[in-house]
C-alpha cells in the first residue's frame, strides 16, 4: 500500500497513520476558517513527529504532509471505517446531512480507500464513526441514534449485527444528549482502560450523567468512571444547527503510542491537560484546535487513525 505525498510516493509509517482532511478552497461553508484548518494540519503533523505520521487529504500545496486527493470536508471520523477487532466501513448517511452530500462524501472516501488498497469489511448499517467508542477489547459504546438511523431493523437485530461485524461481545447503548444533532458517543465518554473511562460532566447535568452511567453499568457492571470536566461554551458557535465542541477535552485522539488532547485557547487548557496526564498511561500531547471546534467537533472528530500494519 502506497500513499502519494506531494509528487512522491511513500509507504505509511508502520507506527500508524493519522489522517486529516482539508475542504476545497471553493467550499463556502468552510472558507472563513480555511486558513486555520490549514495551520491545524501543518502544526499537528509537526506535533506528532517521532510518534505518528499525520497526512492530510488535500491538493493544497500549503499543506506539507498531504495526500494528493480531494475530499471536500473536514470530519473524517464519521465517514471512515470503524476500527475495533475488525475494521468495518459502514454506510455514511447521517440524519443531520442532506442525502446527496452524504453520498458524495461517502463515495469520495471509498475511492480513497480503494486507491490506497485499504481493505475493510463492508456493512449495510448506517453508523457514524464518531458514535463508536471501543475499549480496545470486546466492548463498544454507542448512543441510541444508531437505532433511529437503522429503524428498518429491530434494536436486537442492530446490536447482533454490530457484535458480529465489529467482533465484540458487548454493545452498550447510552442515551444521546437532548437536541444534539450529531448524537455521537465520542463527546461523552473515552475509554482509558478495558473497564475504565473518562465520562463528561455534561455541563454539570448530574441527572443526565446518571442516566449514562446507569446504561453503561448495565452492560459493564464493573465499569470505572473518571469525571472529565468540560469548559464547554456555545459562544462563537459556527452553525446554528450543530453544537460547538469548544471546551470538550474528552474528544481526544488516542493512537497506539500517544494521546493527543485538544487545546482551545481557554484558561482551562493546562489544568485539563495535566488532569488527563495523571489518569492515563500513555504520553499526552497537546494539539491546538482553537475555533475549529466551534464547528462541532474536536480532535477525534477531525481525524481517522489507521492503526499500524502488522507483518
PDB file of C-alpha atoms in Angstrom:
ATOM      1  CA  UNK A   1       0.000   0.000   0.000  1.00  0.00           C
ATOM      2  CA  UNK A   2       1.366   3.398  -1.032  1.00  0.00           C
ATOM      3  CA  UNK A   3       0.286   6.943  -0.304  1.00  0.00           C
ATOM      4  CA  UNK A   4       1.080   9.817  -2.636  1.00  0.00           C
ATOM      5  CA  UNK A   5       2.599  12.736  -0.737  1.00  0.00           C
ATOM      6  CA  UNK A   6       3.054  15.749  -2.974  1.00  0.00           C
ATOM      7  CA  UNK A   7       4.680  14.298  -6.096  1.00  0.00           C
ATOM      8  CA  UNK A   8       6.375  11.458  -4.273  1.00  0.00           C
ATOM      9  CA  UNK A   9       5.077   8.110  -3.152  1.00  0.00           C
ATOM     10  CA  UNK A  10       5.815   6.860   0.305  1.00  0.00           C
ATOM     11  CA  UNK A  11       4.846   3.883   2.400  1.00  0.00           C
ATOM     12  CA  UNK A  12       2.799   4.640   5.504  1.00  0.00           C
ATOM     13  CA  UNK A  13       4.517   4.796   8.862  1.00  0.00           C
ATOM     14  CA  UNK A  14       4.311   1.366  10.483  1.00  0.00           C
ATOM     15  CA  UNK A  15       3.611   3.189  13.718  1.00  0.00           C
ATOM     16  CA  UNK A  16       0.197   4.111  12.355  1.00  0.00           C
ATOM     17  CA  UNK A  17      -1.181   6.940  10.241  1.00  0.00           C
ATOM     18  CA  UNK A  18      -3.437   9.789  11.365  1.00  0.00           C
ATOM     19  CA  UNK A  19      -5.479  11.211   8.518  1.00  0.00           C
ATOM     20  CA  UNK A  20      -6.992  14.677   8.433  1.00  0.00           C
ATOM     21  CA  UNK A  21      -8.727  16.434   5.545  1.00  0.00           C
ATOM     22  CA  UNK A  22      -8.965  19.908   4.087  1.00  0.00           C
ATOM     23  CA  UNK A  23     -12.029  21.051   2.135  1.00  0.00           C
ATOM     24  CA  UNK A  24     -11.786  22.645  -1.281  1.00  0.00           C
ATOM     25  CA  UNK A  25     -10.932  26.339  -1.261  1.00  0.00           C
ATOM     26  CA  UNK A  26     -14.195  26.943  -3.102  1.00  0.00           C
ATOM     27  CA  UNK A  27     -16.272  25.490  -0.256  1.00  0.00           C
ATOM     28  CA  UNK A  28     -18.218  28.489   1.055  1.00  0.00           C
ATOM     29  CA  UNK A  29     -19.188  26.790   4.316  1.00  0.00           C
ATOM     30  CA  UNK A  30     -15.591  26.242   5.460  1.00  0.00           C
ATOM     31  CA  UNK A  31     -13.953  29.218   3.739  1.00  0.00           C
ATOM     32  CA  UNK A  32     -13.939  31.551   6.806  1.00  0.00           C
ATOM     33  CA  UNK A  33     -11.751  29.074   8.719  1.00  0.00           C
ATOM     34  CA  UNK A  34      -9.783  27.672   5.778  1.00  0.00           C
ATOM     35  CA  UNK A  35      -6.503  29.255   6.857  1.00  0.00           C
ATOM     36  CA  UNK A  36      -6.922  27.969  10.417  1.00  0.00           C
ATOM     37  CA  UNK A  37      -7.694  24.480   9.095  1.00  0.00           C
ATOM     38  CA  UNK A  38      -4.508  24.567   7.011  1.00  0.00           C
ATOM     39  CA  UNK A  39      -2.472  25.660  10.023  1.00  0.00           C
ATOM     40  CA  UNK A  40      -4.021  22.890  12.103  1.00  0.00           C
ATOM     41  CA  UNK A  41      -2.934  20.196   9.628  1.00  0.00           C
ATOM     42  CA  UNK A  42       0.630  21.509   9.472  1.00  0.00           C
ATOM     43  CA  UNK A  43       1.148  22.004  13.199  1.00  0.00           C
ATOM     44  CA  UNK A  44      -0.459  18.656  14.038  1.00  0.00           C
ATOM     45  CA  UNK A  45       1.960  16.892  11.676  1.00  0.00           C
ATOM     46  CA  UNK A  46       4.877  18.541  13.494  1.00  0.00           C
ATOM     47  CA  UNK A  47       3.462  17.701  16.929  1.00  0.00           C
ATOM     48  CA  UNK A  48       3.164  14.028  16.020  1.00  0.00           C
ATOM     49  CA  UNK A  49       6.661  13.638  14.541  1.00  0.00           C
ATOM     50  CA  UNK A  50       8.509  10.702  16.047  1.00  0.00           C
ATOM     51  CA  UNK A  51       5.271   9.112  17.237  1.00  0.00           C
ATOM     52  CA  UNK A  52       2.746   9.013  14.413  1.00  0.00           C
ATOM     53  CA  UNK A  53       2.555  10.053  10.799  1.00  0.00           C
ATOM     54  CA  UNK A  54      -0.072  12.712  10.001  1.00  0.00           C
ATOM     55  CA  UNK A  55      -1.253  13.061   6.421  1.00  0.00           C
ATOM     56  CA  UNK A  56      -3.936  15.370   5.052  1.00  0.00           C
ATOM     57  CA  UNK A  57      -6.295  14.617   2.192  1.00  0.00           C
ATOM     58  CA  UNK A  58      -5.873  17.701   0.014  1.00  0.00           C
ATOM     59  CA  UNK A  59      -4.191  19.016  -3.111  1.00  0.00           C
ATOM     60  CA  UNK A  60      -3.314  22.313  -1.439  1.00  0.00           C
ATOM     61  CA  UNK A  61       0.467  22.754  -1.669  1.00  0.00           C
ATOM     62  CA  UNK A  62       0.448  24.807   1.555  1.00  0.00           C
ATOM     63  CA  UNK A  63      -0.028  21.546   3.465  1.00  0.00           C
ATOM     64  CA  UNK A  64       3.373  19.889   3.791  1.00  0.00           C
ATOM     65  CA  UNK A  65       2.279  16.352   4.674  1.00  0.00           C
ATOM     66  CA  UNK A  66      -0.504  15.778   2.205  1.00  0.00           C
ATOM     67  CA  UNK A  67      -2.064  13.114   0.057  1.00  0.00           C
ATOM     68  CA  UNK A  68      -2.926  14.434  -3.384  1.00  0.00           C
ATOM     69  CA  UNK A  69      -6.604  13.683  -3.313  1.00  0.00           C
ATOM     70  CA  UNK A  70      -9.687  15.841  -2.881  1.00  0.00           C
ATOM     71  CA  UNK A  71     -12.092  15.307  -0.016  1.00  0.00           C
ATOM     72  CA  UNK A  72     -14.415  18.268   0.385  1.00  0.00           C
ATOM     73  CA  UNK A  73     -14.957  18.123   4.143  1.00  0.00           C
ATOM     74  CA  UNK A  74     -13.026  18.050   7.431  1.00  0.00           C
ATOM     75  CA  UNK A  75     -14.847  15.459   9.531  1.00  0.00           C
ATOM     76  CA  UNK A  76     -13.107  12.187   8.664  1.00  0.00           C
ATOM     77  CA  UNK A  77     -14.074  10.202  11.746  1.00  0.00           C
ATOM     78  CA  UNK A  78     -17.688   9.724  10.755  1.00  0.00           C
ATOM     79  CA  UNK A  79     -17.216   8.612   7.156  1.00  0.00           C
ATOM     80  CA  UNK A  80     -14.124   6.469   7.764  1.00  0.00           C
ATOM     81  CA  UNK A  81     -14.061   2.773   8.722  1.00  0.00           C
ATOM     82  CA  UNK A  82     -14.649   1.952  12.371  1.00  0.00           C
ATOM     83  CA  UNK A  83     -11.660   0.216  13.924  1.00  0.00           C
ATOM     84  CA  UNK A  84     -12.429  -2.417  16.565  1.00  0.00           C
ATOM     85  CA  UNK A  85     -11.379  -6.078  16.434  1.00  0.00           C
ATOM     86  CA  UNK A  86     -12.375  -5.799  12.792  1.00  0.00           C
ATOM     87  CA  UNK A  87     -12.224  -2.727  10.575  1.00  0.00           C
ATOM     88  CA  UNK A  88     -15.671  -2.048   9.134  1.00  0.00           C
ATOM     89  CA  UNK A  89     -16.838   0.531   6.601  1.00  0.00           C
ATOM     90  CA  UNK A  90     -20.420   1.389   7.493  1.00  0.00           C
ATOM     91  CA  UNK A  91     -22.832   3.375   5.348  1.00  0.00           C
ATOM     92  CA  UNK A  92     -22.479   7.115   5.803  1.00  0.00           C
ATOM     93  CA  UNK A  93     -25.942   8.615   5.697  1.00  0.00           C
ATOM     94  CA  UNK A  94     -26.426  10.696   8.855  1.00  0.00           C
ATOM     95  CA  UNK A  95     -29.777  12.314   9.524  1.00  0.00           C
ATOM     96  CA  UNK A  96     -28.163  15.736  10.003  1.00  0.00           C
ATOM     97  CA  UNK A  97     -26.734  15.856   6.456  1.00  0.00           C
ATOM     98  CA  UNK A  98     -28.570  16.064   3.105  1.00  0.00           C
ATOM     99  CA  UNK A  99     -28.503  12.653   1.419  1.00  0.00           C
ATOM    100  CA  UNK A 100     -26.775  13.944  -1.712  1.00  0.00           C
ATOM    101  CA  UNK A 101     -23.964  15.456   0.384  1.00  0.00           C
ATOM    102  CA  UNK A 102     -23.531  12.280   2.413  1.00  0.00           C
ATOM    103  CA  UNK A 103     -23.484  10.168  -0.745  1.00  0.00           C
ATOM    104  CA  UNK A 104     -20.849  12.411  -2.332  1.00  0.00           C
ATOM    105  CA  UNK A 105     -18.576  12.268   0.721  1.00  0.00           C
ATOM    106  CA  UNK A 106     -19.037   8.526   1.153  1.00  0.00           C
ATOM    107  CA  UNK A 107     -18.183   7.927  -2.493  1.00  0.00           C
ATOM    108  CA  UNK A 108     -15.115  10.172  -2.245  1.00  0.00           C
ATOM    109  CA  UNK A 109     -13.774   8.388   0.815  1.00  0.00           C
ATOM    110  CA  UNK A 110     -14.463   4.939  -0.610  1.00  0.00           C
ATOM    111  CA  UNK A 111     -12.461   5.964  -3.666  1.00  0.00           C
ATOM    112  CA  UNK A 112      -9.565   6.977  -1.412  1.00  0.00           C
ATOM    113  CA  UNK A 113      -9.704   3.607   0.376  1.00  0.00           C
ATOM    114  CA  UNK A 114      -9.688   1.733  -2.918  1.00  0.00           C
ATOM    115  CA  UNK A 115      -6.866   3.784  -4.434  1.00  0.00           C
ATOM    116  CA  UNK A 116      -4.685   3.095  -1.406  1.00  0.00           C
ATOM    117  CA  UNK A 117      -5.643  -0.573  -1.071  1.00  0.00           C
ATOM    118  CA  UNK A 118      -7.040  -0.148   2.424  1.00  0.00           C
ATOM    119  CA  UNK A 119      -9.144  -3.239   2.874  1.00  0.00           C
ATOM    120  CA  UNK A 120     -12.167  -3.245   5.155  1.00  0.00           C
ATOM    121  CA  UNK A 121     -15.308  -5.222   5.734  1.00  0.00           C
ATOM    122  CA  UNK A 122     -18.492  -3.582   4.492  1.00  0.00           C
ATOM    123  CA  UNK A 123     -21.760  -3.119   6.353  1.00  0.00           C
ATOM    124  CA  UNK A 124     -25.232  -2.025   5.302  1.00  0.00           C
ATOM    125  CA  UNK A 125     -25.829  -0.418   8.689  1.00  0.00           C
ATOM    126  CA  UNK A 126     -25.785   3.373   8.921  1.00  0.00           C
ATOM    127  CA  UNK A 127     -23.209   4.290  11.559  1.00  0.00           C
ATOM    128  CA  UNK A 128     -21.116   7.419  12.156  1.00  0.00           C
ATOM    129  CA  UNK A 129     -17.576   6.613  13.256  1.00  0.00           C
ATOM    130  CA  UNK A 130     -17.856   9.224  15.999  1.00  0.00           C
ATOM    131  CA  UNK A 131     -20.654   7.233  17.571  1.00  0.00           C
ATOM    132  CA  UNK A 132     -18.491   4.189  18.272  1.00  0.00           C
ATOM    133  CA  UNK A 133     -16.206   4.187  21.320  1.00  0.00           C
ATOM    134  CA  UNK A 134     -14.185   0.962  21.699  1.00  0.00           C
ATOM    135  CA  UNK A 135     -12.443  -0.291  24.842  1.00  0.00           C
ATOM    136  CA  UNK A 136      -9.664  -1.950  22.780  1.00  0.00           C
ATOM    137  CA  UNK A 137     -11.019  -5.370  23.732  1.00  0.00           C
ATOM    138  CA  UNK A 138     -14.585  -6.589  23.489  1.00  0.00           C
ATOM    139  CA  UNK A 139     -16.925  -3.656  24.192  1.00  0.00           C
ATOM    140  CA  UNK A 140     -18.195  -0.712  22.171  1.00  0.00           C
ATOM    141  CA  UNK A 141     -20.390   2.117  23.430  1.00  0.00           C
ATOM    142  CA  UNK A 142     -22.814   3.968  21.139  1.00  0.00           C
ATOM    143  CA  UNK A 143     -25.764   6.306  21.542  1.00  0.00           C
ATOM    144  CA  UNK A 144     -29.297   5.258  20.701  1.00  0.00           C
ATOM    145  CA  UNK A 145     -29.045   7.261  17.466  1.00  0.00           C
ATOM    146  CA  UNK A 146     -27.913   4.012  15.843  1.00  0.00           C
ATOM    147  CA  UNK A 147     -31.457   2.667  16.283  1.00  0.00           C
ATOM    148  CA  UNK A 148     -33.029   5.734  14.666  1.00  0.00           C
ATOM    149  CA  UNK A 149     -30.655   5.546  11.706  1.00  0.00           C
ATOM    150  CA  UNK A 150     -31.460   1.864  11.166  1.00  0.00           C
ATOM    151  CA  UNK A 151     -35.146   1.806  12.052  1.00  0.00           C
ATOM    152  CA  UNK A 152     -35.918  -0.801   9.396  1.00  0.00           C
ATOM    153  CA  UNK A 153     -34.339  -3.289  11.817  1.00  0.00           C
ATOM    154  CA  UNK A 154     -35.262  -4.162  15.382  1.00  0.00           C
ATOM    155  CA  UNK A 155     -32.946  -2.981  18.143  1.00  0.00           C
ATOM    156  CA  UNK A 156     -31.930  -6.583  18.762  1.00  0.00           C
ATOM    157  CA  UNK A 157     -31.044  -7.052  15.094  1.00  0.00           C
ATOM    158  CA  UNK A 158     -28.921  -3.896  15.088  1.00  0.00           C
ATOM    159  CA  UNK A 159     -26.991  -4.980  18.168  1.00  0.00           C
ATOM    160  CA  UNK A 160     -26.438  -8.526  16.917  1.00  0.00           C
ATOM    161  CA  UNK A 161     -25.167  -7.207  13.592  1.00  0.00           C
ATOM    162  CA  UNK A 162     -22.781  -4.801  15.312  1.00  0.00           C
ATOM    163  CA  UNK A 163     -21.429  -7.541  17.577  1.00  0.00           C
ATOM    164  CA  UNK A 164     -20.733  -9.812  14.651  1.00  0.00           C
ATOM    165  CA  UNK A 165     -19.273  -7.223  12.305  1.00  0.00           C
ATOM    166  CA  UNK A 166     -17.050  -5.489  14.882  1.00  0.00           C
ATOM    167  CA  UNK A 167     -16.215  -8.805  16.578  1.00  0.00           C
ATOM    168  CA  UNK A 168     -17.128  -7.645  20.087  1.00  0.00           C
ATOM    169  CA  UNK A 169     -19.051  -9.330  22.894  1.00  0.00           C
ATOM    170  CA  UNK A 170     -20.942  -6.302  24.163  1.00  0.00           C
ATOM    171  CA  UNK A 171     -22.599  -3.288  22.552  1.00  0.00           C
ATOM    172  CA  UNK A 172     -23.657  -0.749  25.175  1.00  0.00           C
ATOM    173  CA  UNK A 173     -26.304   1.775  24.181  1.00  0.00           C
ATOM    174  CA  UNK A 174     -26.393   5.101  26.006  1.00  0.00           C
ATOM    175  CA  UNK A 175     -28.913   7.938  25.607  1.00  0.00           C
ATOM    176  CA  UNK A 176     -27.970  10.736  23.237  1.00  0.00           C
ATOM    177  CA  UNK A 177     -27.811  14.258  24.582  1.00  0.00           C
ATOM    178  CA  UNK A 178     -31.060  16.121  24.090  1.00  0.00           C
ATOM    179  CA  UNK A 179     -31.198  18.286  20.959  1.00  0.00           C
ATOM    180  CA  UNK A 180     -27.716  17.166  19.882  1.00  0.00           C
ATOM    181  CA  UNK A 181     -27.895  16.907  16.089  1.00  0.00           C
ATOM    182  CA  UNK A 182     -24.849  14.635  15.897  1.00  0.00           C
ATOM    183  CA  UNK A 183     -25.561  12.364  18.892  1.00  0.00           C
ATOM    184  CA  UNK A 184     -22.036  10.961  18.991  1.00  0.00           C
ATOM    185  CA  UNK A 185     -20.677   8.962  21.907  1.00  0.00           C
ATOM    186  CA  UNK A 186     -17.124  10.285  21.421  1.00  0.00           C
ATOM    187  CA  UNK A 187     -18.140  13.568  23.031  1.00  0.00           C
ATOM    188  CA  UNK A 188     -19.500  11.744  26.067  1.00  0.00           C
ATOM    189  CA  UNK A 189     -17.028   9.047  27.098  1.00  0.00           C
ATOM    190  CA  UNK A 190     -13.455   7.932  26.379  1.00  0.00           C
ATOM    191  CA  UNK A 191     -12.047   4.576  27.460  1.00  0.00           C
ATOM    192  CA  UNK A 192      -8.692   4.805  29.248  1.00  0.00           C
ATOM    193  CA  UNK A 193      -8.616   1.117  30.104  1.00  0.00           C
ATOM    194  CA  UNK A 194     -10.651  -2.002  29.327  1.00  0.00           C
ATOM    195  CA  UNK A 195     -13.159  -1.103  32.069  1.00  0.00           C
ATOM    196  CA  UNK A 196     -12.147   2.431  32.970  1.00  0.00           C
ATOM    197  CA  UNK A 197     -13.282   5.557  31.165  1.00  0.00           C
ATOM    198  CA  UNK A 198     -13.478   9.306  31.241  1.00  0.00           C
ATOM    199  CA  UNK A 199     -17.064  10.500  31.379  1.00  0.00           C
ATOM    200  CA  UNK A 200     -18.171  14.038  30.603  1.00  0.00           C
ATOM    201  CA  UNK A 201     -19.649  16.208  33.321  1.00  0.00           C
ATOM    202  CA  UNK A 202     -22.294  17.224  30.743  1.00  0.00           C
ATOM    203  CA  UNK A 203     -22.069  20.844  31.859  1.00  0.00           C
ATOM    204  CA  UNK A 204     -22.954  19.746  35.400  1.00  0.00           C
ATOM    205  CA  UNK A 205     -26.137  17.966  34.315  1.00  0.00           C
ATOM    206  CA  UNK A 206     -25.866  15.311  37.017  1.00  0.00           C
ATOM    207  CA  UNK A 207     -29.221  13.735  36.189  1.00  0.00           C
ATOM    208  CA  UNK A 208     -28.224  13.052  32.598  1.00  0.00           C
ATOM    209  CA  UNK A 209     -24.790  11.813  33.609  1.00  0.00           C
ATOM    210  CA  UNK A 210     -26.501   9.375  35.985  1.00  0.00           C
ATOM    211  CA  UNK A 211     -28.543   8.005  33.066  1.00  0.00           C
ATOM    212  CA  UNK A 212     -25.378   7.474  31.028  1.00  0.00           C
ATOM    213  CA  UNK A 213     -23.607   5.776  33.934  1.00  0.00           C
ATOM    214  CA  UNK A 214     -26.609   3.520  34.525  1.00  0.00           C
ATOM    215  CA  UNK A 215     -26.722   2.451  30.878  1.00  0.00           C
ATOM    216  CA  UNK A 216     -23.002   1.647  30.878  1.00  0.00           C
ATOM    217  CA  UNK A 217     -23.145  -0.250  34.176  1.00  0.00           C
ATOM    218  CA  UNK A 218     -25.985  -2.348  32.807  1.00  0.00           C
ATOM    219  CA  UNK A 219     -23.679  -3.716  30.121  1.00  0.00           C
ATOM    220  CA  UNK A 220     -20.445  -3.464  32.124  1.00  0.00           C
ATOM    221  CA  UNK A 221     -21.192  -3.846  35.855  1.00  0.00           C
ATOM    222  CA  UNK A 222     -17.563  -3.342  36.888  1.00  0.00           C
ATOM    223  CA  UNK A 223     -17.026  -0.169  34.863  1.00  0.00           C
ATOM    224  CA  UNK A 224     -14.991   2.619  36.486  1.00  0.00           C
ATOM    225  CA  UNK A 225     -15.651   6.290  35.786  1.00  0.00           C
ATOM    226  CA  UNK A 226     -13.373   9.309  35.976  1.00  0.00           C
ATOM    227  CA  UNK A 227     -15.288  12.545  35.505  1.00  0.00           C
ATOM    228  CA  UNK A 228     -13.618  14.816  32.985  1.00  0.00           C
ATOM    229  CA  UNK A 229     -14.772  18.391  33.331  1.00  0.00           C
ATOM    230  CA  UNK A 230     -15.566  20.349  30.230  1.00  0.00           C
ATOM    231  CA  UNK A 231     -15.129  24.035  29.628  1.00  0.00           C
ATOM    232  CA  UNK A 232     -17.909  23.990  27.077  1.00  0.00           C
ATOM    233  CA  UNK A 233     -19.041  27.272  25.660  1.00  0.00           C
ATOM    234  CA  UNK A 234     -21.580  27.948  22.950  1.00  0.00           C
ATOM    235  CA  UNK A 235     -20.016  31.356  22.353  1.00  0.00           C
ATOM    236  CA  UNK A 236     -18.986  31.637  18.726  1.00  0.00           C
ATOM    237  CA  UNK A 237     -20.912  28.519  17.654  1.00  0.00           C
ATOM    238  CA  UNK A 238     -20.327  28.279  13.902  1.00  0.00           C
ATOM    239  CA  UNK A 239     -23.503  26.529  12.785  1.00  0.00           C
ATOM    240  CA  UNK A 240     -26.854  27.261  14.407  1.00  0.00           C
ATOM    241  CA  UNK A 241     -27.898  23.612  13.987  1.00  0.00           C
ATOM    242  CA  UNK A 242     -24.748  21.936  15.319  1.00  0.00           C
ATOM    243  CA  UNK A 243     -23.499  22.371  18.875  1.00  0.00           C
ATOM    244  CA  UNK A 244     -19.998  23.767  19.285  1.00  0.00           C
ATOM    245  CA  UNK A 245     -17.393  21.373  20.694  1.00  0.00           C
ATOM    246  CA  UNK A 246     -15.225  24.101  22.162  1.00  0.00           C
ATOM    247  CA  UNK A 247     -14.075  23.065  25.619  1.00  0.00           C
ATOM    248  CA  UNK A 248     -14.812  19.351  25.152  1.00  0.00           C
ATOM    249  CA  UNK A 249     -11.465  17.846  26.131  1.00  0.00           C
ATOM    250  CA  UNK A 250     -12.984  14.371  26.087  1.00  0.00           C
ATOM    251  CA  UNK A 251     -12.897  14.446  22.281  1.00  0.00           C
ATOM    252  CA  UNK A 252      -9.226  13.476  22.322  1.00  0.00           C
ATOM    253  CA  UNK A 253      -7.451  11.182  19.867  1.00  0.00           C
ATOM    254  CA  UNK A 254      -5.663   8.037  21.001  1.00  0.00           C
ATOM    255  CA  UNK A 255      -3.146   6.120  18.901  1.00  0.00           C
ATOM    256  CA  UNK A 256      -1.038   3.101  19.800  1.00  0.00           C
ATOM    257  CA  UNK A 257       1.648   5.346  21.262  1.00  0.00           C
ATOM    258  CA  UNK A 258       0.133   8.674  22.267  1.00  0.00           C
ATOM    259  CA  UNK A 259      -2.991  10.505  23.417  1.00  0.00           C
ATOM    260  CA  UNK A 260      -3.485  13.842  21.659  1.00  0.00           C
ATOM    261  CA  UNK A 261      -5.575  16.323  23.643  1.00  0.00           C
ATOM    262  CA  UNK A 262      -7.325  19.318  22.061  1.00  0.00           C
ATOM    263  CA  UNK A 263      -6.394  22.787  23.234  1.00  0.00           C
ATOM    264  CA  UNK A 264      -8.988  25.510  22.733  1.00  0.00           C
ATOM    265  CA  UNK A 265      -7.095  28.673  23.742  1.00  0.00           C
ATOM    266  CA  UNK A 266      -9.048  28.610  27.002  1.00  0.00           C
ATOM    267  CA  UNK A 267      -7.812  29.194  30.542  1.00  0.00           C
ATOM    268  CA  UNK A 268      -8.690  25.598  31.481  1.00  0.00           C
ATOM    269  CA  UNK A 269      -6.433  24.063  28.802  1.00  0.00           C
ATOM    270  CA  UNK A 270      -3.383  23.457  31.000  1.00  0.00           C
ATOM    271  CA  UNK A 271      -5.370  22.255  34.008  1.00  0.00           C
ATOM    272  CA  UNK A 272      -7.258  19.676  31.962  1.00  0.00           C
ATOM    273  CA  UNK A 273      -4.116  18.562  30.155  1.00  0.00           C
ATOM    274  CA  UNK A 274      -2.446  17.796  33.485  1.00  0.00           C
ATOM    275  CA  UNK A 275      -5.559  16.054  34.803  1.00  0.00           C
ATOM    276  CA  UNK A 276      -5.625  13.781  31.767  1.00  0.00           C
ATOM    277  CA  UNK A 277      -1.890  13.045  32.137  1.00  0.00           C
ATOM    278  CA  UNK A 278      -2.463  11.858  35.709  1.00  0.00           C
ATOM    279  CA  UNK A 279      -5.142   9.405  34.635  1.00  0.00           C
ATOM    280  CA  UNK A 280      -3.659   7.719  31.556  1.00  0.00           C
ATOM    281  CA  UNK A 281      -0.636   5.525  30.956  1.00  0.00           C
ATOM    282  CA  UNK A 282       0.475   6.971  27.622  1.00  0.00           C
ATOM    283  CA  UNK A 283       2.303  10.185  26.756  1.00  0.00           C
ATOM    284  CA  UNK A 284      -0.108  13.099  26.349  1.00  0.00           C
ATOM    285  CA  UNK A 285       0.478  15.645  23.590  1.00  0.00           C
ATOM    286  CA  UNK A 286      -1.459  18.941  23.388  1.00  0.00           C
ATOM    287  CA  UNK A 287      -2.724  19.990  19.959  1.00  0.00           C
ATOM    288  CA  UNK A 288      -4.098  23.458  19.244  1.00  0.00           C
ATOM    289  CA  UNK A 289      -7.536  23.347  17.685  1.00  0.00           C
ATOM    290  CA  UNK A 290      -8.980  26.724  18.637  1.00  0.00           C
ATOM    291  CA  UNK A 291     -12.034  27.971  16.798  1.00  0.00           C
ATOM    292  CA  UNK A 292     -12.250  24.935  14.512  1.00  0.00           C
ATOM    293  CA  UNK A 293     -14.061  23.292  17.422  1.00  0.00           C
ATOM    294  CA  UNK A 294     -16.907  25.802  17.146  1.00  0.00           C
ATOM    295  CA  UNK A 295     -17.925  23.913  14.010  1.00  0.00           C
ATOM    296  CA  UNK A 296     -18.974  20.949  16.130  1.00  0.00           C
ATOM    297  CA  UNK A 297     -16.011  18.666  16.721  1.00  0.00           C
ATOM    298  CA  UNK A 298     -12.519  18.371  18.149  1.00  0.00           C
ATOM    299  CA  UNK A 299      -9.548  16.049  17.621  1.00  0.00           C
ATOM    300  CA  UNK A 300     -11.298  12.708  17.398  1.00  0.00           C
ATOM    301  CA  UNK A 301     -13.906  14.129  15.040  1.00  0.00           C
ATOM    302  CA  UNK A 302     -11.321  15.684  12.721  1.00  0.00           C
ATOM    303  CA  UNK A 303      -9.185  12.576  12.320  1.00  0.00           C
ATOM    304  CA  UNK A 304      -9.122   8.954  11.334  1.00  0.00           C
ATOM    305  CA  UNK A 305      -6.427   6.766  12.851  1.00  0.00           C
ATOM    306  CA  UNK A 306      -5.330   3.895  10.651  1.00  0.00           C
ATOM    307  CA  UNK A 307      -3.547   1.513  13.032  1.00  0.00           C
ATOM    308  CA  UNK A 308      -0.093   0.004  12.475  1.00  0.00           C
ATOM    309  CA  UNK A 309       0.378  -2.558   9.755  1.00  0.00           C
ATOM    310  CA  UNK A 310       1.142  -5.928  11.294  1.00  0.00           C
ATOM    311  CA  UNK A 311       3.616  -8.020   9.333  1.00  0.00           C
TER     312      UNK A 311
END
